Tab-separated table of C-alpha atoms in Angstrom:
chain	number	residue	atom	x	y	z
A	243	UNK	CA	-189.473	91.193	30.372
A	244	UNK	CA	-189.040	91.528	26.616
A	245	UNK	CA	-191.776	90.528	24.144
A	246	UNK	CA	-191.545	89.940	20.411
A	247	UNK	CA	-193.862	89.130	17.517
A	248	UNK	CA	-192.250	87.751	14.358
A	249	UNK	CA	-193.727	87.276	10.900
A	250	UNK	CA	-192.470	84.317	8.886
A	251	UNK	CA	-191.233	85.116	5.368
A	252	UNK	CA	-190.744	81.709	3.691
A	253	UNK	CA	-194.245	80.408	4.568
A	254	UNK	CA	-197.372	81.692	6.277
A	255	UNK	CA	-196.819	82.082	9.988
A	256	UNK	CA	-196.125	84.059	13.135
A	257	UNK	CA	-194.279	83.539	16.404
A	258	UNK	CA	-195.070	85.355	19.661
A	259	UNK	CA	-192.375	85.171	22.318
A	260	UNK	CA	-191.387	86.616	25.648
A	261	UNK	CA	-188.044	86.622	27.436
A	262	UNK	CA	-188.402	86.688	31.219
A	263	UNK	CA	-185.671	87.095	33.807
A	264	UNK	CA	-186.023	84.732	36.757
A	265	UNK	CA	-184.115	84.461	40.038
A	266	UNK	CA	-181.713	81.887	38.553
A	267	UNK	CA	-181.670	82.777	34.848
A	268	UNK	CA	-183.910	83.361	31.870
A	269	UNK	CA	-187.015	81.800	30.367
A	270	UNK	CA	-187.825	82.067	26.670
A	271	UNK	CA	-191.385	81.011	25.923
A	272	UNK	CA	-193.699	81.389	23.009
A	273	UNK	CA	-195.958	79.910	20.405
A	274	UNK	CA	-195.375	79.561	16.683
A	275	UNK	CA	-198.144	78.951	14.167
A	276	UNK	CA	-197.031	78.370	10.607
A	277	UNK	CA	-197.370	76.280	7.479
A	278	UNK	CA	-194.935	73.341	7.331
A	279	UNK	CA	-194.782	71.099	4.253
A	280	UNK	CA	-198.277	72.213	3.248
A	281	UNK	CA	-199.804	71.538	6.667
A	282	UNK	CA	-200.823	73.855	9.477
A	283	UNK	CA	-198.564	73.673	12.536
A	284	UNK	CA	-198.964	74.976	16.084
A	285	UNK	CA	-196.044	74.626	18.498
A	286	UNK	CA	-195.637	76.020	22.005
A	287	UNK	CA	-192.086	76.187	23.344
A	288	UNK	CA	-190.279	76.941	26.583
A	289	UNK	CA	-186.493	77.252	26.849
A	290	UNK	CA	-184.811	77.807	30.221
A	291	UNK	CA	-181.287	79.231	30.539
A	292	UNK	CA	-179.061	79.939	33.521
A	293	UNK	CA	-177.731	83.430	34.404
A	294	UNK	CA	-174.959	83.092	31.775
A	295	UNK	CA	-177.539	82.120	29.108
A	296	UNK	CA	-176.402	78.472	28.938
A	297	UNK	CA	-179.398	76.344	28.006
A	298	UNK	CA	-180.707	74.064	30.755
A	299	UNK	CA	-183.814	72.512	29.187
A	300	UNK	CA	-186.474	73.051	26.547
A	301	UNK	CA	-189.905	71.677	25.815
A	302	UNK	CA	-191.898	71.768	22.606
A	303	UNK	CA	-195.533	70.671	22.449
A	304	UNK	CA	-198.116	70.905	19.717
A	305	UNK	CA	-198.944	69.491	16.342
A	306	UNK	CA	-198.097	69.532	12.652
A	307	UNK	CA	-201.085	68.471	10.565
A	308	UNK	CA	-202.407	65.305	12.202
A	309	UNK	CA	-199.092	64.533	13.965
A	310	UNK	CA	-198.731	65.375	17.658
A	311	UNK	CA	-195.285	66.528	18.748
A	312	UNK	CA	-193.887	66.418	22.318
A	313	UNK	CA	-190.162	66.950	22.806
A	314	UNK	CA	-188.270	67.452	26.053
A	315	UNK	CA	-184.557	68.325	25.891
A	316	UNK	CA	-182.827	68.515	29.259
A	317	UNK	CA	-179.338	68.791	30.677
A	318	UNK	CA	-178.519	65.960	33.081
A	319	UNK	CA	-177.082	68.291	35.725
A	320	UNK	CA	-173.616	68.157	34.158
A	321	UNK	CA	-172.591	68.325	30.511
A	322	UNK	CA	-174.824	65.498	29.253
A	323	UNK	CA	-178.204	65.758	27.539
A	324	UNK	CA	-181.390	63.708	27.487
A	325	UNK	CA	-184.029	63.883	24.763
A	326	UNK	CA	-187.416	62.565	25.886
A	327	UNK	CA	-185.589	60.712	28.676
A	328	UNK	CA	-182.941	59.038	26.463
A	329	UNK	CA	-179.239	59.916	26.772
A	330	UNK	CA	-177.696	61.562	23.704
A	331	UNK	CA	-173.926	61.234	24.042
A	332	UNK	CA	-173.385	63.104	20.744
A	333	UNK	CA	-174.648	66.227	22.541
A	334	UNK	CA	-172.270	66.094	25.537
A	335	UNK	CA	-170.690	69.439	26.402
A	336	UNK	CA	-172.977	71.599	24.261
A	337	UNK	CA	-174.175	74.917	25.722
A	338	UNK	CA	-177.050	76.147	23.513
A	339	UNK	CA	-180.404	74.758	22.416
A	340	UNK	CA	-181.551	75.841	18.954
A	341	UNK	CA	-185.216	75.171	18.212
A	342	UNK	CA	-185.113	75.210	14.416
A	343	UNK	CA	-188.643	76.563	13.919
A	344	UNK	CA	-188.232	79.850	15.853
A	345	UNK	CA	-185.755	82.748	15.825
A	346	UNK	CA	-186.219	83.017	19.615
A	347	UNK	CA	-183.491	80.455	20.267
A	348	UNK	CA	-180.798	82.497	18.536
A	349	UNK	CA	-181.014	84.983	21.413
A	350	UNK	CA	-179.608	82.595	24.024
A	351	UNK	CA	-176.467	81.993	21.909
A	352	UNK	CA	-176.094	85.698	21.101
A	353	UNK	CA	-176.418	86.653	24.770
A	354	UNK	CA	-174.193	83.791	26.031
A	355	UNK	CA	-171.399	84.552	23.553
A	356	UNK	CA	-171.532	88.282	24.421
A	357	UNK	CA	-169.315	89.198	21.467
A	358	UNK	CA	-167.834	92.640	21.028
A	359	UNK	CA	-167.934	94.164	17.556
A	360	UNK	CA	-165.644	92.346	15.098
A	361	UNK	CA	-165.279	89.229	17.297
A	362	UNK	CA	-166.320	85.752	16.168
A	363	UNK	CA	-167.180	82.529	18.003
A	364	UNK	CA	-167.963	79.026	16.826
A	365	UNK	CA	-170.189	76.679	18.748
A	366	UNK	CA	-172.259	73.551	18.377
A	367	UNK	CA	-175.905	73.692	19.421
A	368	UNK	CA	-178.383	71.047	20.525
A	369	UNK	CA	-180.613	71.493	17.471
A	370	UNK	CA	-184.216	70.523	16.779
A	371	UNK	CA	-184.135	69.833	13.027
A	372	UNK	CA	-187.486	70.651	11.398
A	373	UNK	CA	-186.799	68.364	8.442
A	374	UNK	CA	-187.279	65.212	10.522
A	375	UNK	CA	-188.082	66.703	13.983
A	376	UNK	CA	-185.094	64.970	15.551
A	377	UNK	CA	-182.519	66.465	17.921
A	378	UNK	CA	-178.899	66.538	16.773
A	379	UNK	CA	-175.731	68.672	16.985
A	380	UNK	CA	-175.471	71.710	14.696
A	381	UNK	CA	-172.234	73.622	14.104
A	382	UNK	CA	-172.764	77.375	14.040
A	383	UNK	CA	-170.743	80.544	14.042
A	384	UNK	CA	-171.588	84.088	15.042
A	385	UNK	CA	-169.522	87.189	14.242
A	386	UNK	CA	-170.653	90.537	15.563
A	387	UNK	CA	-170.501	92.712	12.463
A	388	UNK	CA	-172.134	95.795	13.997
A	389	UNK	CA	-173.974	97.115	17.032
A	390	UNK	CA	-177.181	95.436	15.865
A	391	UNK	CA	-175.891	92.777	13.438
A	392	UNK	CA	-174.382	89.294	13.557
A	393	UNK	CA	-172.984	87.318	10.645
A	394	UNK	CA	-174.399	83.844	11.231
A	395	UNK	CA	-173.291	80.636	9.508
A	396	UNK	CA	-174.378	77.012	9.559
A	397	UNK	CA	-171.618	75.240	7.577
A	398	UNK	CA	-173.426	71.888	7.140
A	399	UNK	CA	-176.259	73.680	5.350
A	400	UNK	CA	-174.006	76.118	3.483
A	401	UNK	CA	-176.149	78.850	5.042
A	402	UNK	CA	-174.874	82.345	5.761
A	403	UNK	CA	-176.840	85.447	6.669
A	404	UNK	CA	-176.530	88.667	8.580
A	405	UNK	CA	-179.027	88.661	11.432
A	406	UNK	CA	-180.362	91.980	12.651
A	407	UNK	CA	-180.918	92.184	16.424
A	408	UNK	CA	-182.480	94.639	18.846
A	409	UNK	CA	-180.796	95.990	21.995
A	410	UNK	CA	-181.881	92.891	23.937
A	411	UNK	CA	-180.342	90.464	21.421
A	412	UNK	CA	-183.606	89.249	19.869
A	413	UNK	CA	-183.556	88.773	16.108
A	414	UNK	CA	-185.217	91.625	14.177
A	415	UNK	CA	-184.368	90.279	10.714
A	416	UNK	CA	-183.525	86.692	9.777
A	417	UNK	CA	-183.109	87.073	5.993
A	418	UNK	CA	-185.623	85.051	4.012
A	419	UNK	CA	-187.096	83.455	7.158
A	420	UNK	CA	-188.340	85.912	9.814
A	421	UNK	CA	-188.862	89.616	10.446
A	422	UNK	CA	-189.818	91.212	13.760
A	423	UNK	CA	-193.218	92.918	13.700
A	424	UNK	CA	-193.131	94.253	17.227
A	425	UNK	CA	-191.120	94.166	20.403
A	426	UNK	CA	-191.464	95.701	23.802
A	427	UNK	CA	-190.180	95.805	27.351
A	428	UNK	CA	-192.207	95.721	30.493
């Protein structure tokens, strides 16, 4: 088990997370409390991956201000995806879930890609967009630029940053967004 506490940099907030190995894969679960568009937000999340770190399903439950939020993203058993029970054909074939409000969901992509230093990979994630809280595809790229660093890019948002990571693959520094306060193994 690996636990992390992050402090949010662009707004008030924290995220507590744990990564647990199970008999058939990994579970990433946590809770994020933060300020979003001037309102308090509290979101619990659970992301389940197989042994190769391919995302299988995720749930998000909580609230933002006076709005309740319940989202279930699940693989259909093949390469298709359902969001709250509705098929999303634009997500077919995607391997990673990226919950846009937490750095926890960068770990599954980092671990799944398993890049050696200097290598780069592009992928498209099943992404929970915090602008409108909808689920859509997001192109991303990761390049391992050092033992504990990945150059990350999201071309649609013209966003580029070097993510710091610990030995487990959890983000230690997400420039301008998150910084790890504490981590531990048990």
